[in-house]
Short mmCIF file of C-alpha atoms in Angstrom, two decimals:
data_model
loop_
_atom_site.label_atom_id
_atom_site.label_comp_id
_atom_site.label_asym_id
_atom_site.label_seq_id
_atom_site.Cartn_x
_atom_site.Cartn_y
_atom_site.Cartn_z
CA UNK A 1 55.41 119.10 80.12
CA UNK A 2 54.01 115.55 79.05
CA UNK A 3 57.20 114.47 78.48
CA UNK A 4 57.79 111.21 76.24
CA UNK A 5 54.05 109.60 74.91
CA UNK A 6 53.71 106.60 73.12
CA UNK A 7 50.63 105.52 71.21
CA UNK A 8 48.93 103.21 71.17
CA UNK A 9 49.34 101.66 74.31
CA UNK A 10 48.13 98.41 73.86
CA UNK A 11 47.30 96.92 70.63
CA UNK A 12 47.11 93.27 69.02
CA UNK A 13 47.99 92.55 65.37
CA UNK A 14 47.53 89.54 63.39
CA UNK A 15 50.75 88.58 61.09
CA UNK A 16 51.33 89.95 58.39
CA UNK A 17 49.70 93.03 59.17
CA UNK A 18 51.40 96.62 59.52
CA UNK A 19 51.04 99.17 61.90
CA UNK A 20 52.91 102.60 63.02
CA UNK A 21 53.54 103.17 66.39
CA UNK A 22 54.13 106.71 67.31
CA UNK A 23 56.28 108.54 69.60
CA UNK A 24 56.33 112.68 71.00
CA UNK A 25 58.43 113.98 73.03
CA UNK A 26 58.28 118.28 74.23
CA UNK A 27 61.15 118.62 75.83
CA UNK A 28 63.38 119.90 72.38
CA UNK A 29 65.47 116.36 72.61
CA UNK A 30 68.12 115.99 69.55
CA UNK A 31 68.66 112.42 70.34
CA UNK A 32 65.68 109.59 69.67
CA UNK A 33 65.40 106.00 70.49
CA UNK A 34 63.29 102.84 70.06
CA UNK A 35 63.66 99.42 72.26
CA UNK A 36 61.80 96.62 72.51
CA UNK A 37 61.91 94.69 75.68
CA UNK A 38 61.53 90.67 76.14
CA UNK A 39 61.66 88.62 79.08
CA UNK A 40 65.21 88.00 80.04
CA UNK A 41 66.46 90.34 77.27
CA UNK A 42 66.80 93.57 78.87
CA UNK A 43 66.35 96.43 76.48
CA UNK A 44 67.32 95.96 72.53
CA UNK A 45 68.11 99.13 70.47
CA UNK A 46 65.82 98.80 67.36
CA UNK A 47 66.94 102.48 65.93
CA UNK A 48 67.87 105.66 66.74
CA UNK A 49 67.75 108.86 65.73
CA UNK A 50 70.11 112.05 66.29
CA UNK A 51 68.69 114.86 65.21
CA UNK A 52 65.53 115.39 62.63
CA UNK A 53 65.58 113.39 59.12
CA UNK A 54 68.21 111.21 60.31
CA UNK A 55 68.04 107.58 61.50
CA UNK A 56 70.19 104.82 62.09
CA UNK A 57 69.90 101.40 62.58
CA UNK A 58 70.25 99.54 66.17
CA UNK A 59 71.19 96.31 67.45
CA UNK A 60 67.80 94.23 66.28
CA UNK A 61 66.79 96.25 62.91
CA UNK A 62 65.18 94.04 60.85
CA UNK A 63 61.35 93.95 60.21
CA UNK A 64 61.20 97.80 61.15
CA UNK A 65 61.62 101.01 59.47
CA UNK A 66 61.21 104.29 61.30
CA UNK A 67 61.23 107.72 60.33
CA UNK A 68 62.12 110.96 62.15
CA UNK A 69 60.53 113.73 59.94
CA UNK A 70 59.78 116.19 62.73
CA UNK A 71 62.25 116.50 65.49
CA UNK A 72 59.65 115.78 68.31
CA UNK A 73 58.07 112.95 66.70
CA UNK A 74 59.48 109.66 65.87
CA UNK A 75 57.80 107.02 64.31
CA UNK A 76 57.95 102.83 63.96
CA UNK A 77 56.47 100.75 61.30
CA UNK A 78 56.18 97.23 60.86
CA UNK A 79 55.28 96.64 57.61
CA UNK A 80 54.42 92.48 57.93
CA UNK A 81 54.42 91.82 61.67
CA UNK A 82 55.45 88.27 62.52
CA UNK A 83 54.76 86.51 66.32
CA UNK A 84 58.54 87.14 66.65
CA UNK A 85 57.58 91.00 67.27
CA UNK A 86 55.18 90.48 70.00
CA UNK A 87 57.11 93.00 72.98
CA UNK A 88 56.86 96.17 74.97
CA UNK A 89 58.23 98.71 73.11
CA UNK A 90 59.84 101.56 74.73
CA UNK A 91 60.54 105.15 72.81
CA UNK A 92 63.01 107.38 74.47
CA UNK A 93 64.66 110.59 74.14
CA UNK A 94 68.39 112.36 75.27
CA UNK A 95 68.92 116.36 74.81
CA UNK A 96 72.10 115.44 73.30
CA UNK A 97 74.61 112.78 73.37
CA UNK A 98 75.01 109.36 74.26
CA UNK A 99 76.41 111.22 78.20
CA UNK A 100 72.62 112.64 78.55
CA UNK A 101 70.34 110.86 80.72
CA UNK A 102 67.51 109.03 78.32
CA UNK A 103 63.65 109.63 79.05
CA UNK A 104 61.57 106.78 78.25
CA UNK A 105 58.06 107.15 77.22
CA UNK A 106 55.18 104.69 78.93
CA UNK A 107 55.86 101.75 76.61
CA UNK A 108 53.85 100.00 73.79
CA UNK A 109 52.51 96.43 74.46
CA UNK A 110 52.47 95.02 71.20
CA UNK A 111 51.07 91.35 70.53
CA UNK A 112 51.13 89.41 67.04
CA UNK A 113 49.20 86.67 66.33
CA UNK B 1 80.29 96.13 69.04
CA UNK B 2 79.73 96.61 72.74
CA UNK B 3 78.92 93.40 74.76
CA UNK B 4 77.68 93.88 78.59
CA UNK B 5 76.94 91.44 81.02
CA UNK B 6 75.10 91.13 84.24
CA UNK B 7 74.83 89.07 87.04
CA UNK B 8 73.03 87.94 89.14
CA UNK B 9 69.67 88.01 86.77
CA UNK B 10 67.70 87.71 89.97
CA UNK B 11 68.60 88.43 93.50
CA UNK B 12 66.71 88.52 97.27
CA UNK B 13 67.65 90.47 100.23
CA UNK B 14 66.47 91.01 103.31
CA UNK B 15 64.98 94.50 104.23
CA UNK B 16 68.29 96.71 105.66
CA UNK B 17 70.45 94.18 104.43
CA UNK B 18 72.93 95.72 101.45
CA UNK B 19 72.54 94.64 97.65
CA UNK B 20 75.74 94.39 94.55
CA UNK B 21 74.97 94.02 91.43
CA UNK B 22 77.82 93.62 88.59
CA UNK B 23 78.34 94.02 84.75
CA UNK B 24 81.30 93.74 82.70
CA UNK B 25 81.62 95.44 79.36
CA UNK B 26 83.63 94.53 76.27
CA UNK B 27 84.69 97.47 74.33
CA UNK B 28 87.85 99.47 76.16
CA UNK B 29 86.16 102.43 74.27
CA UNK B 30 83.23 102.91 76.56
CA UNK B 31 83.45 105.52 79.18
CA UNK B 32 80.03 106.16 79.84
CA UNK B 33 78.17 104.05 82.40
CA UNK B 34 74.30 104.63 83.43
CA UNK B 35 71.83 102.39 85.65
CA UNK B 36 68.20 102.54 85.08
CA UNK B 37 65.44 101.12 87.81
CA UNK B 38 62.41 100.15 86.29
CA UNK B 39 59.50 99.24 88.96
CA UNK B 40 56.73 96.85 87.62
CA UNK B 41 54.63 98.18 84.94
CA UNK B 42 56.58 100.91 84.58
CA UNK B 43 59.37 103.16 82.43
CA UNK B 44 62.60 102.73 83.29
CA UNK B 45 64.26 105.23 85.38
CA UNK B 46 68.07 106.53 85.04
CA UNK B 47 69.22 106.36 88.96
CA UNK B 48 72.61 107.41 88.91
CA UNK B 49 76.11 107.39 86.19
CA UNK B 50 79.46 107.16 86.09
CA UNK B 51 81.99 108.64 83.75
CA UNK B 52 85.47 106.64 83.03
CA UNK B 53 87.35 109.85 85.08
CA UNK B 54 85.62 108.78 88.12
CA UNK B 55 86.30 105.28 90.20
CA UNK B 56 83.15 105.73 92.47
CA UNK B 57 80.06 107.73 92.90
CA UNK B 58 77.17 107.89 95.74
CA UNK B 59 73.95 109.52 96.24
CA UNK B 60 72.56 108.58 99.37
CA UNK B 61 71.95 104.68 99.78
CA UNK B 62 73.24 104.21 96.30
CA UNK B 63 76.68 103.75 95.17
CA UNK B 64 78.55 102.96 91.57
CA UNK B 65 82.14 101.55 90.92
CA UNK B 66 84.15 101.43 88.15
CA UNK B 67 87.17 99.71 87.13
CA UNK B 68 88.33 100.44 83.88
CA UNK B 69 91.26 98.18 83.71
CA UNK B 70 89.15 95.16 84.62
CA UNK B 71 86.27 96.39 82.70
CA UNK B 72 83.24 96.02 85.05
CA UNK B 73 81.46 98.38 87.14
CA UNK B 74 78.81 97.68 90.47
CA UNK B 75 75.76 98.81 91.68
CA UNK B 76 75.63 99.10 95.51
CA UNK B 77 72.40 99.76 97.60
CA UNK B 78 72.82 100.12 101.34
CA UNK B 79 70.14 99.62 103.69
CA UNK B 80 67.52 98.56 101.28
CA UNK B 81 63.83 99.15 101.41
CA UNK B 82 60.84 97.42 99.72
CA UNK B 83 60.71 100.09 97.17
CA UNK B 84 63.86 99.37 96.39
CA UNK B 85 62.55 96.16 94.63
CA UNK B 86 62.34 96.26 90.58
CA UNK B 87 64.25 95.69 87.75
CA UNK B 88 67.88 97.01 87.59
CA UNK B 89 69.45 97.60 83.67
CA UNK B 90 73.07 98.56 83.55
CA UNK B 91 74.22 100.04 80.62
CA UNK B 92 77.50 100.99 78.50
CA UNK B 93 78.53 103.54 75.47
CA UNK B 94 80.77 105.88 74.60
CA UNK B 95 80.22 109.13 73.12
CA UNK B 96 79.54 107.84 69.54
CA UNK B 97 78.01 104.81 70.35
CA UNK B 98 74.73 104.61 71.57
CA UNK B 99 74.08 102.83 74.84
CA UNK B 100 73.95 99.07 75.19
CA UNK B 101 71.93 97.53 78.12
CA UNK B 102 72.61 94.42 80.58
CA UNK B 103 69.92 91.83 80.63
CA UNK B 104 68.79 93.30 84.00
CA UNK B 105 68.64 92.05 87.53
CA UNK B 106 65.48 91.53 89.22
CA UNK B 107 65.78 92.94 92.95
CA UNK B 108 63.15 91.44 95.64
CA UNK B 109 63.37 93.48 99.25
CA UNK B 110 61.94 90.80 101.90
CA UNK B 111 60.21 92.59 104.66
#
């Protein structure tokens, strides 16, 4: 099993520009997650997703949309990225609920100039 | 919502020497509690939980405690190592809510 992936792994946007980034996971999780994570700042719930075509919105929504249209793929967009966004972002996945331990995928290291 | 603290941010020990860290939660809802490790570079890494029916929990050098009535719960290592050094994310939720993570507390094992 691969587990969580995230692609790309690295990638460098100029603002204003959009990109998706995508995440997988084979292990037949309900439960999806993205984070982004900033010095000092721990992890930040962006949105979440509990089961396929649903999605919710985190702690730190704005600028991103996501969509969850396959249950082992879930995807975030920034449609006009700003320098604010620059950040590791982490996807993860639960089988279930909150009570299940959460896998994290590699991480995305995302800077906008 | 759910507001979690933790303290210290950053904190040295000496190799064998035993490390605490603490975090305090705001919603008397929660009753979920997980720590993550994350190692430089790398994903973080759930390390152990505690439920809100449970006061303590161990496995092996590591330890949780919970008070509910205060609110907070601890991270104990014993007889740390150097691999024992990354960053440490505490965490809170309860079953509808989705986690909320600590700032995090950077560990540093001295040889």
């Amino acid at each position: 099993n691969a587990g969580v992936t995230q692609t790309p792994k690295f990638r460098v946007l100029k603002t204003g520009q959009s990109m998706t980034l995508l995440c997988a996971q084979d292990m037949n999780h309900e439960y999806m997650y993205w984070y982004r994570q900033d010095p000092g700042m721990g992890l930040r719930l962006i949105h979440y997703s509990v089961g396929e075509g649903t999605t919710a919105k985190g702690e730190v929504p704005d600028g991103y949309n996501v969509s969850r249209l396959k249950k082992q793929n879930f995807l975030l967009g920034l449609e006009s990225a700003a320098p604010s966004q620059t950040s590791v972002y982490f996807c993860a996945s639960s089988y279930s609920t909150t009570y299940n331990e959460q896998f994290f995928g590699p991480g995305t290291r995302l800077t906008v100039l | 919502g759910e507001n979690v603290e933790q303290h210290p941010s950053t904190l040295s020990v000496q190799e064998g020497d035993s490390a605490v860290i603490k975090c305090t939660y705001s919603d008397s809802a929660s009753n979920y509690f997980p720590w993550y490790k994350q190692e430089l570079g790398k994903r973080p890494q759930l390390i152990i939980d505690i439920r809100s029916n449970v006061g303590e929990k161990k496995d092996q050098r590591i330890a949780v405690t919970l008070n509910k009535t205060a609110k907070h719960f601890s991270l104990h290592i014993t007889e740390t190592q150097p691999e024992d050094s990354a960053v440490y994310f505490c965490a809170a939720a309860s079953g509808n809510t989705p986690l909320v993570f600590g700032k995090g507390t950077r560990l540093s094992v001295i040889a």
